[in-house]
Amino acid sequence: MASVVEMTPAPRCVRTRLRALLAACTVLATVAALAGLATSPASAADPQARLRTVRSQIDRLAGDYFGARQRLATLDAELVSLRTRRASTERRYATQHRFAVRRAVALYTASSIVETDARSALDAARRNVLIEHAAQITNAAMARYAATRQSLIATQRTITAQRQAQKALVNSLAAQTRSLNRELASAQVAYQSLLAARAAAAAAAAHKTATTKPAVGASVTTPTTSPSSAPPNRPVATPPPPAPPGTNPHHGDAFLSCVRQRESHGFYGAVNPGGYYGAYQFAPTTWNITASHAGRPNLIGVRPDRAAPWDQDELAWTLYQWQGPGPWGGHCP
């Protein structure tokens, strides 16, 4: 607290304004850099390459998104600390003020009693000196508390402005992510259509070969078929497999167990009004980014609390291996 009191107002004002300006410039630069990310050219002639490109873009965007969320969480923690310090300072100010008033009243009352009892003028003068000295000490203490309070208020305003700018950046990155998720869904459909077309062409070629009549004089043999060599009856796409039954192999991991207990008490259908869902309290943007990174586009757009427990465990493990404990605040070891 003493360091705050001793800090001169002018340099703090300059530093806080520079920090706010730097934060705003960082937001603008990041948004400008990402403005063309979703519209970067992808090879329409090669759906597989397009799919890889979009997933790579989402991964790059994810680094900025998680970093912005971490900085936002840091600013939130600073604001909580500042509010606590400000409340403590104001309580101490009020306590000191009440004490000063009581002491002043007691001194003046004692002085009046001395004078009415006709004590010597020297005693009265000494009493007045003590009263004046006490008043100076009280006024200096009040001034220090007032300066500390004003410094905390100024810092709180600056951090609040930085938080607003950081929140705007997070929202912008989330919007970019939603755009890329739509592009990813389109790329996935195009890729599956390509696979279906290839399967259909292969089936047609196999059927044509199987039904071709043998040449005259050639020996006719009855072809034997097996389930593995029989041509398929219809094109087969490659949707991601459903979650296997049973418990995810990472379910019992110490970190996941800690996060589940801390975030939702282990309830996979948990819903937080603040916009977090499931056992691991995923934000939708975080869930979608992680699903893309894990190669599970079928989970993009699924609300986390409505996903299977196996899938929630899998994406939480993927996110932990990818970004570490940061997305959950680093509270679990």
mmCIF file of C-alpha atoms in Angstrom:
data_model
loop_
_atom_site.group_PDB
_atom_site.id
_atom_site.type_symbol
_atom_site.label_atom_id
_atom_site.label_comp_id
_atom_site.label_asym_id
_atom_site.label_seq_id
_atom_site.Cartn_x
_atom_site.Cartn_y
_atom_site.Cartn_z
ATOM 1 C CA MET A 1 0.000 0.000 0.000
ATOM 2 C CA ALA A 2 2.880 2.381 0.814
ATOM 3 C CA SER A 3 4.248 2.077 -2.701
ATOM 4 C CA VAL A 4 0.930 3.274 -4.099
ATOM 5 C CA VAL A 5 0.925 6.305 -1.818
ATOM 6 C CA GLU A 6 4.464 7.310 -2.719
ATOM 7 C CA MET A 7 3.826 7.141 -6.455
ATOM 8 C CA THR A 8 3.532 10.606 -7.974
ATOM 9 C CA PRO A 9 0.331 11.302 -9.981
ATOM 10 C CA ALA A 10 1.896 12.624 -13.178
ATOM 11 C CA PRO A 11 4.124 9.636 -14.113
ATOM 12 C CA ARG A 12 1.290 7.192 -13.250
ATOM 13 C CA CYS A 13 -1.068 9.108 -15.523
ATOM 14 C CA VAL A 14 1.423 8.998 -18.383
ATOM 15 C CA ARG A 15 2.124 5.293 -17.912
ATOM 16 C CA THR A 16 -1.520 4.274 -17.663
ATOM 17 C CA ARG A 17 -2.445 6.252 -20.776
ATOM 18 C CA LEU A 18 0.410 4.662 -22.689
ATOM 19 C CA ARG A 19 -0.698 1.200 -21.549
ATOM 20 C CA ALA A 20 -4.274 1.897 -22.623
ATOM 21 C CA LEU A 21 -3.079 3.217 -25.997
ATOM 22 C CA LEU A 22 -0.818 0.187 -26.476
ATOM 23 C CA ALA A 23 -3.680 -2.184 -25.641
ATOM 24 C CA ALA A 24 -5.953 -0.448 -28.151
ATOM 25 C CA CYS A 25 -3.277 -0.561 -30.851
ATOM 26 C CA THR A 26 -2.697 -4.262 -30.160
ATOM 27 C CA VAL A 27 -6.401 -4.978 -30.588
ATOM 28 C CA LEU A 28 -6.584 -3.044 -33.860
ATOM 29 C CA ALA A 29 -3.451 -4.700 -35.222
ATOM 30 C CA THR A 30 -4.663 -8.190 -34.353
ATOM 31 C CA VAL A 31 -8.120 -7.625 -35.816
ATOM 32 C CA ALA A 32 -6.574 -6.175 -38.991
ATOM 33 C CA ALA A 33 -4.217 -9.129 -39.296
ATOM 34 C CA LEU A 34 -7.101 -11.561 -38.957
ATOM 35 C CA ALA A 35 -9.523 -9.674 -41.175
ATOM 36 C CA GLY A 36 -8.578 -11.652 -44.248
ATOM 37 C CA LEU A 37 -7.979 -14.984 -42.538
ATOM 38 C CA ALA A 38 -11.366 -16.549 -43.199
ATOM 39 C CA THR A 39 -11.329 -15.408 -46.811
ATOM 40 C CA SER A 40 -7.824 -16.587 -47.643
ATOM 41 C CA PRO A 41 -7.850 -18.539 -50.898
ATOM 42 C CA ALA A 42 -8.197 -22.294 -50.625
ATOM 43 C CA SER A 43 -7.967 -24.761 -53.437
ATOM 44 C CA ALA A 44 -11.532 -25.384 -54.567
ATOM 45 C CA ALA A 45 -10.213 -27.977 -57.032
ATOM 46 C CA ASP A 46 -8.798 -30.093 -54.205
ATOM 47 C CA PRO A 47 -11.317 -30.518 -51.351
ATOM 48 C CA GLN A 48 -8.787 -32.364 -49.233
ATOM 49 C CA ALA A 49 -6.288 -29.515 -49.518
ATOM 50 C CA ARG A 50 -9.069 -27.051 -48.760
ATOM 51 C CA LEU A 51 -9.981 -29.006 -45.642
ATOM 52 C CA ARG A 52 -6.357 -29.010 -44.468
ATOM 53 C CA THR A 53 -6.056 -25.271 -45.156
ATOM 54 C CA VAL A 54 -9.148 -24.357 -43.167
ATOM 55 C CA ARG A 55 -8.118 -26.532 -40.229
ATOM 56 C CA SER A 56 -4.670 -24.929 -40.291
ATOM 57 C CA GLN A 57 -6.278 -21.473 -40.252
ATOM 58 C CA ILE A 58 -8.412 -22.426 -37.257
ATOM 59 C CA ASP A 59 -5.350 -23.677 -35.407
ATOM 60 C CA ARG A 60 -3.502 -20.412 -36.060
ATOM 61 C CA LEU A 61 -6.524 -18.408 -34.942
ATOM 62 C CA ALA A 62 -6.830 -20.576 -31.839
ATOM 63 C CA GLY A 63 -3.411 -19.419 -30.599
ATOM 64 C CA ASP A 64 -4.537 -15.782 -30.703
ATOM 65 C CA TYR A 65 -7.920 -16.648 -29.218
ATOM 66 C CA PHE A 66 -6.544 -18.546 -26.224
ATOM 67 C CA GLY A 67 -3.899 -15.886 -25.660
ATOM 68 C CA ALA A 68 -6.529 -13.134 -25.694
ATOM 69 C CA ARG A 69 -8.710 -15.051 -23.249
ATOM 70 C CA GLN A 70 -5.733 -15.541 -20.930
ATOM 71 C CA ARG A 71 -4.954 -11.810 -20.970
ATOM 72 C CA LEU A 72 -8.622 -11.073 -20.326
ATOM 73 C CA ALA A 73 -8.582 -13.405 -17.318
ATOM 74 C CA THR A 74 -5.446 -11.640 -16.028
ATOM 75 C CA LEU A 75 -7.145 -8.246 -16.309
ATOM 76 C CA ASP A 76 -10.208 -9.599 -14.507
ATOM 77 C CA ALA A 77 -7.985 -10.794 -11.663
ATOM 78 C CA GLU A 78 -6.300 -7.374 -11.486
ATOM 79 C CA LEU A 79 -9.685 -5.672 -11.270
ATOM 80 C CA VAL A 80 -10.771 -7.964 -8.439
ATOM 81 C CA SER A 81 -7.543 -7.179 -6.570
ATOM 82 C CA LEU A 82 -7.971 -3.433 -7.119
ATOM 83 C CA ARG A 83 -11.564 -3.505 -5.891
ATOM 84 C CA THR A 84 -10.467 -5.376 -2.763
ATOM 85 C CA ARG A 85 -7.634 -2.920 -2.065
ATOM 86 C CA ARG A 86 -9.911 0.050 -2.674
ATOM 87 C CA ALA A 87 -12.578 -1.298 -0.308
ATOM 88 C CA SER A 88 -9.920 -1.948 2.349
ATOM 89 C CA THR A 89 -8.521 1.586 1.956
ATOM 90 C CA GLU A 90 -11.963 3.140 2.250
ATOM 91 C CA ARG A 91 -12.743 1.111 5.381
ATOM 92 C CA ARG A 92 -9.456 2.178 6.965
ATOM 93 C CA TYR A 93 -10.118 5.781 5.952
ATOM 94 C CA ALA A 94 -13.530 5.694 7.597
ATOM 95 C CA THR A 95 -12.125 4.098 10.763
ATOM 96 C CA GLN A 96 -9.317 6.648 10.983
ATOM 97 C CA HIS A 97 -11.776 9.489 10.445
ATOM 98 C CA ARG A 98 -14.070 8.312 13.253
ATOM 99 C CA PHE A 99 -11.094 7.921 15.580
ATOM 100 C CA ALA A 100 -9.836 11.418 14.725
ATOM 101 C CA VAL A 101 -13.234 12.970 15.415
ATOM 102 C CA ARG A 102 -13.533 11.238 18.792
ATOM 103 C CA ARG A 103 -9.997 12.260 19.754
ATOM 104 C CA ALA A 104 -10.570 15.867 18.723
ATOM 105 C CA VAL A 105 -13.790 16.036 20.722
ATOM 106 C CA ALA A 106 -12.050 14.543 23.765
ATOM 107 C CA LEU A 107 -9.146 17.008 23.538
ATOM 108 C CA TYR A 108 -11.360 20.031 23.136
ATOM 109 C CA THR A 109 -13.561 18.871 25.990
ATOM 110 C CA ALA A 110 -10.530 18.384 28.233
ATOM 111 C CA SER A 111 -9.248 21.822 27.237
ATOM 112 C CA SER A 112 -12.540 23.433 28.153
ATOM 113 C CA ILE A 113 -12.544 21.691 31.516
ATOM 114 C CA VAL A 114 -9.040 22.912 32.228
ATOM 115 C CA GLU A 115 -9.940 26.490 31.413
ATOM 116 C CA THR A 116 -13.104 26.476 33.563
ATOM 117 C CA ASP A 117 -11.099 25.090 36.455
ATOM 118 C CA ALA A 118 -8.836 28.133 36.096
ATOM 119 C CA ARG A 119 -5.661 26.158 35.561
ATOM 120 C CA SER A 120 -2.592 28.078 34.587
ATOM 121 C CA ALA A 121 -2.279 29.690 31.165
ATOM 122 C CA LEU A 122 0.808 27.572 30.522
ATOM 123 C CA ASP A 123 -1.206 24.350 30.840
ATOM 124 C CA ALA A 124 -3.851 25.703 28.484
ATOM 125 C CA ALA A 125 -1.200 26.648 25.915
ATOM 126 C CA ARG A 126 0.331 23.192 26.106
ATOM 127 C CA ARG A 127 -3.086 21.663 25.622
ATOM 128 C CA ASN A 128 -3.665 23.782 22.511
ATOM 129 C CA VAL A 129 -0.316 22.707 21.086
ATOM 130 C CA LEU A 130 -1.232 19.071 21.598
ATOM 131 C CA ILE A 131 -4.591 19.609 19.931
ATOM 132 C CA GLU A 132 -2.975 21.307 16.948
ATOM 133 C CA HIS A 133 -0.330 18.569 16.632
ATOM 134 C CA ALA A 134 -2.974 15.846 16.745
ATOM 135 C CA ALA A 135 -4.989 17.664 14.097
ATOM 136 C CA GLN A 136 -1.925 17.862 11.821
ATOM 137 C CA ILE A 137 -1.258 14.134 12.178
ATOM 138 C CA THR A 138 -4.887 13.329 11.462
ATOM 139 C CA ASN A 139 -4.992 15.601 8.409
ATOM 140 C CA ALA A 140 -1.794 14.052 7.022
ATOM 141 C CA ALA A 141 -3.216 10.546 7.469
ATOM 142 C CA MET A 142 -6.469 11.568 5.795
ATOM 143 C CA ALA A 143 -4.509 13.074 2.899
ATOM 144 C CA ARG A 144 -2.519 9.855 2.440
ATOM 145 C CA TYR A 145 -5.663 7.747 2.423
ATOM 146 C CA ALA A 146 -7.326 10.127 -0.054
ATOM 147 C CA ALA A 147 -4.281 10.014 -2.356
ATOM 148 C CA THR A 148 -4.192 6.222 -2.188
ATOM 149 C CA ARG A 149 -7.890 6.011 -2.979
ATOM 150 C CA GLN A 150 -7.571 8.344 -5.981
ATOM 151 C CA SER A 151 -4.588 6.369 -7.272
ATOM 152 C CA LEU A 152 -6.544 3.108 -7.002
ATOM 153 C CA ILE A 153 -9.537 4.645 -8.754
ATOM 154 C CA ALA A 154 -7.347 5.894 -11.627
ATOM 155 C CA THR A 155 -5.681 2.489 -11.985
ATOM 156 C CA GLN A 156 -9.036 0.731 -11.866
ATOM 157 C CA ARG A 157 -10.359 2.934 -14.673
ATOM 158 C CA THR A 158 -7.303 2.197 -16.802
ATOM 159 C CA ILE A 159 -7.548 -1.568 -16.251
ATOM 160 C CA THR A 160 -11.283 -1.410 -17.004
ATOM 161 C CA ALA A 161 -10.556 0.322 -20.324
ATOM 162 C CA GLN A 162 -7.910 -2.290 -21.147
ATOM 163 C CA ARG A 163 -10.363 -5.053 -20.273
ATOM 164 C CA GLN A 164 -13.002 -3.585 -22.585
ATOM 165 C CA ALA A 165 -10.474 -3.487 -25.424
ATOM 166 C CA GLN A 166 -9.383 -7.059 -24.679
ATOM 167 C CA LYS A 167 -13.004 -8.213 -24.552
ATOM 168 C CA ALA A 168 -13.572 -6.642 -27.978
ATOM 169 C CA LEU A 169 -10.574 -8.584 -29.275
ATOM 170 C CA VAL A 170 -11.903 -11.865 -27.835
ATOM 171 C CA ASN A 171 -15.302 -11.224 -29.435
ATOM 172 C CA SER A 172 -13.667 -10.448 -32.770
ATOM 173 C CA LEU A 173 -11.617 -13.636 -32.631
ATOM 174 C CA ALA A 174 -14.720 -15.621 -31.720
ATOM 175 C CA ALA A 175 -16.529 -14.150 -34.749
ATOM 176 C CA GLN A 176 -13.582 -15.100 -36.962
ATOM 177 C CA THR A 177 -13.729 -18.602 -35.513
ATOM 178 C CA ARG A 178 -17.441 -18.932 -36.263
ATOM 179 C CA SER A 179 -16.792 -17.888 -39.854
ATOM 180 C CA LEU A 180 -14.008 -20.455 -40.187
ATOM 181 C CA ASN A 181 -16.203 -23.130 -38.630
ATOM 182 C CA ARG A 182 -18.774 -22.532 -41.355
ATOM 183 C CA GLU A 183 -16.000 -22.770 -43.938
ATOM 184 C CA LEU A 184 -14.784 -25.972 -42.290
ATOM 185 C CA ALA A 185 -18.276 -27.496 -42.464
ATOM 186 C CA SER A 186 -18.466 -26.607 -46.152
ATOM 187 C CA ALA A 187 -14.999 -28.052 -46.798
ATOM 188 C CA GLN A 188 -15.941 -31.230 -44.958
ATOM 189 C CA VAL A 189 -19.062 -31.657 -47.085
ATOM 190 C CA ALA A 190 -17.049 -31.101 -50.264
ATOM 191 C CA TYR A 191 -14.438 -33.622 -49.132
ATOM 192 C CA GLN A 192 -17.048 -36.244 -48.278
ATOM 193 C CA SER A 193 -18.704 -35.647 -51.653
ATOM 194 C CA LEU A 194 -15.351 -36.246 -53.314
ATOM 195 C CA LEU A 195 -14.907 -39.504 -51.409
ATOM 196 C CA ALA A 196 -18.440 -40.578 -52.307
ATOM 197 C CA ALA A 197 -17.800 -39.821 -55.982
ATOM 198 C CA ARG A 198 -14.573 -41.809 -55.922
ATOM 199 C CA ALA A 199 -16.338 -44.727 -54.238
ATOM 200 C CA ALA A 200 -19.137 -44.603 -56.805
ATOM 201 C CA ALA A 201 -16.648 -44.554 -59.668
ATOM 202 C CA ALA A 202 -14.766 -47.495 -58.174
ATOM 203 C CA ALA A 203 -18.022 -49.411 -57.688
ATOM 204 C CA ALA A 204 -19.088 -48.745 -61.268
ATOM 205 C CA ALA A 205 -15.709 -49.897 -62.598
ATOM 206 C CA ALA A 206 -15.839 -53.053 -60.516
ATOM 207 C CA HIS A 207 -19.392 -53.777 -61.646
ATOM 208 C CA LYS A 208 -18.442 -53.261 -65.285
ATOM 209 C CA THR A 209 -15.492 -55.630 -64.925
ATOM 210 C CA ALA A 210 -17.617 -58.271 -63.224
ATOM 211 C CA THR A 211 -20.348 -58.196 -65.902
ATOM 212 C CA THR A 212 -18.074 -58.211 -68.967
ATOM 213 C CA LYS A 213 -18.752 -61.381 -71.100
ATOM 214 C CA PRO A 214 -15.750 -63.637 -71.715
ATOM 215 C CA ALA A 215 -14.422 -63.997 -75.279
ATOM 216 C CA VAL A 216 -15.514 -66.918 -77.514
ATOM 217 C CA GLY A 217 -13.531 -70.069 -76.748
ATOM 218 C CA ALA A 218 -12.425 -68.772 -73.437
ATOM 219 C CA SER A 219 -13.045 -70.909 -70.452
ATOM 220 C CA VAL A 220 -15.850 -69.665 -68.279
ATOM 221 C CA THR A 221 -15.279 -69.741 -64.596
ATOM 222 C CA THR A 222 -17.702 -68.771 -61.949
ATOM 223 C CA PRO A 223 -16.231 -65.912 -59.997
ATOM 224 C CA THR A 224 -16.148 -66.332 -56.305
ATOM 225 C CA THR A 225 -16.785 -63.300 -54.200
ATOM 226 C CA SER A 226 -16.190 -62.609 -50.605
ATOM 227 C CA PRO A 227 -17.544 -59.809 -48.455
ATOM 228 C CA SER A 228 -14.170 -58.066 -48.682
ATOM 229 C CA SER A 229 -14.025 -58.175 -52.512
ATOM 230 C CA ALA A 230 -17.694 -57.611 -53.326
ATOM 231 C CA PRO A 231 -18.389 -54.235 -54.871
ATOM 232 C CA PRO A 232 -20.327 -51.909 -52.617
ATOM 233 C CA ASN A 233 -23.955 -51.304 -53.420
ATOM 234 C CA ARG A 234 -23.802 -47.565 -52.758
ATOM 235 C CA PRO A 235 -21.194 -44.820 -52.358
ATOM 236 C CA VAL A 236 -19.645 -44.742 -48.915
ATOM 237 C CA ALA A 237 -18.697 -41.431 -47.342
ATOM 238 C CA THR A 238 -16.376 -41.216 -44.379
ATOM 239 C CA PRO A 239 -18.172 -39.518 -41.514
ATOM 240 C CA PRO A 240 -16.262 -39.493 -38.236
ATOM 241 C CA PRO A 241 -17.048 -42.586 -36.183
ATOM 242 C CA PRO A 242 -19.387 -42.224 -33.241
ATOM 243 C CA ALA A 243 -17.929 -42.206 -29.783
ATOM 244 C CA PRO A 244 -17.208 -45.748 -28.654
ATOM 245 C CA PRO A 245 -19.213 -47.078 -25.732
ATOM 246 C CA GLY A 246 -17.786 -47.221 -22.275
ATOM 247 C CA THR A 247 -15.448 -44.867 -20.469
ATOM 248 C CA ASN A 248 -12.914 -42.679 -22.216
ATOM 249 C CA PRO A 249 -9.367 -43.905 -21.455
ATOM 250 C CA HIS A 250 -8.451 -40.401 -20.241
ATOM 251 C CA HIS A 251 -11.435 -40.115 -17.896
ATOM 252 C CA GLY A 252 -9.422 -41.040 -14.810
ATOM 253 C CA ASP A 253 -6.519 -38.677 -15.533
ATOM 254 C CA ALA A 254 -5.684 -36.597 -12.453
ATOM 255 C CA PHE A 255 -5.948 -33.280 -14.282
ATOM 256 C CA LEU A 256 -9.301 -34.070 -15.912
ATOM 257 C CA SER A 257 -10.663 -35.348 -12.601
ATOM 258 C CA CYS A 258 -9.589 -32.125 -10.884
ATOM 259 C CA VAL A 259 -11.160 -29.935 -13.580
ATOM 260 C CA ARG A 260 -14.429 -31.891 -13.556
ATOM 261 C CA GLN A 261 -14.747 -31.595 -9.795
ATOM 262 C CA ARG A 262 -13.852 -27.911 -9.777
ATOM 263 C CA GLU A 263 -15.969 -26.854 -12.738
ATOM 264 C CA SER A 264 -19.123 -28.964 -12.452
ATOM 265 C CA HIS A 265 -18.748 -31.468 -9.593
ATOM 266 C CA GLY A 266 -18.520 -34.124 -12.296
ATOM 267 C CA PHE A 267 -21.925 -33.365 -13.889
ATOM 268 C CA TYR A 268 -21.669 -33.698 -17.677
ATOM 269 C CA GLY A 269 -24.964 -31.858 -18.244
ATOM 270 C CA ALA A 270 -23.913 -28.772 -16.262
ATOM 271 C CA VAL A 271 -24.978 -25.390 -17.697
ATOM 272 C CA ASN A 272 -23.577 -22.085 -16.472
ATOM 273 C CA PRO A 273 -25.711 -18.985 -17.252
ATOM 274 C CA GLY A 274 -22.491 -17.224 -18.207
ATOM 275 C CA GLY A 275 -22.251 -19.393 -21.332
ATOM 276 C CA TYR A 276 -20.219 -22.412 -20.226
ATOM 277 C CA TYR A 277 -21.368 -26.000 -20.647
ATOM 278 C CA GLY A 278 -20.643 -29.577 -19.707
ATOM 279 C CA ALA A 279 -18.424 -31.271 -17.170
ATOM 280 C CA TYR A 280 -15.442 -29.126 -18.198
ATOM 281 C CA GLN A 281 -17.432 -25.890 -18.680
ATOM 282 C CA PHE A 282 -16.447 -25.321 -22.291
ATOM 283 C CA ALA A 283 -17.308 -22.039 -23.963
ATOM 284 C CA PRO A 284 -18.853 -22.821 -27.384
ATOM 285 C CA THR A 285 -15.983 -21.161 -29.270
ATOM 286 C CA THR A 286 -13.381 -23.117 -27.291
ATOM 287 C CA TRP A 287 -15.309 -26.339 -27.893
ATOM 288 C CA ASN A 288 -15.553 -25.753 -31.654
ATOM 289 C CA ILE A 289 -11.880 -24.813 -32.004
ATOM 290 C CA THR A 290 -10.855 -27.919 -30.065
ATOM 291 C CA ALA A 291 -13.179 -30.140 -32.108
ATOM 292 C CA SER A 292 -11.548 -28.836 -35.286
ATOM 293 C CA HIS A 293 -8.069 -29.405 -33.868
ATOM 294 C CA ALA A 294 -9.021 -32.942 -32.833
ATOM 295 C CA GLY A 295 -10.330 -33.765 -36.308
ATOM 296 C CA ARG A 296 -13.886 -34.103 -35.031
ATOM 297 C CA PRO A 297 -15.929 -31.744 -37.248
ATOM 298 C CA ASN A 298 -19.065 -33.679 -36.328
ATOM 299 C CA LEU A 299 -18.818 -32.088 -32.869
ATOM 300 C CA ILE A 300 -18.616 -28.511 -34.153
ATOM 301 C CA GLY A 301 -21.831 -26.724 -33.317
ATOM 302 C CA VAL A 302 -22.855 -29.306 -30.717
ATOM 303 C CA ARG A 303 -23.495 -27.708 -27.340
ATOM 304 C CA PRO A 304 -20.882 -29.229 -25.008
ATOM 305 C CA ASP A 305 -23.321 -30.335 -22.304
ATOM 306 C CA ARG A 306 -25.285 -32.284 -24.925
ATOM 307 C CA ALA A 307 -22.261 -34.178 -26.192
ATOM 308 C CA ALA A 308 -21.549 -37.679 -24.949
ATOM 309 C CA PRO A 309 -19.392 -37.922 -21.807
ATOM 310 C CA TRP A 310 -16.835 -39.847 -23.880
ATOM 311 C CA ASP A 311 -16.576 -36.911 -26.312
ATOM 312 C CA GLN A 312 -16.390 -34.334 -23.510
ATOM 313 C CA ASP A 313 -13.514 -36.248 -21.959
ATOM 314 C CA GLU A 314 -11.808 -36.571 -25.339
ATOM 315 C CA LEU A 315 -11.993 -32.868 -26.211
ATOM 316 C CA ALA A 316 -10.953 -31.837 -22.700
ATOM 317 C CA TRP A 317 -7.919 -34.103 -22.985
ATOM 318 C CA THR A 318 -7.146 -32.737 -26.462
ATOM 319 C CA LEU A 319 -7.356 -29.156 -25.200
ATOM 320 C CA TYR A 320 -5.153 -29.960 -22.198
ATOM 321 C CA GLN A 321 -2.493 -31.595 -24.384
ATOM 322 C CA TRP A 322 -2.700 -28.690 -26.825
ATOM 323 C CA GLN A 323 -2.942 -25.605 -24.572
ATOM 324 C CA GLY A 324 -2.047 -26.887 -21.109
ATOM 325 C CA PRO A 325 -4.038 -25.933 -17.986
ATOM 326 C CA GLY A 326 -4.413 -22.292 -19.055
ATOM 327 C CA PRO A 327 -7.945 -22.509 -20.529
ATOM 328 C CA TRP A 328 -9.209 -23.518 -17.063
ATOM 329 C CA GLY A 329 -7.306 -20.812 -15.223
ATOM 330 C CA GLY A 330 -4.380 -22.987 -14.171
ATOM 331 C CA HIS A 331 -6.049 -23.955 -10.876
ATOM 332 C CA CYS A 332 -5.538 -27.694 -11.335
ATOM 333 C CA PRO A 333 -1.958 -29.042 -11.321
#
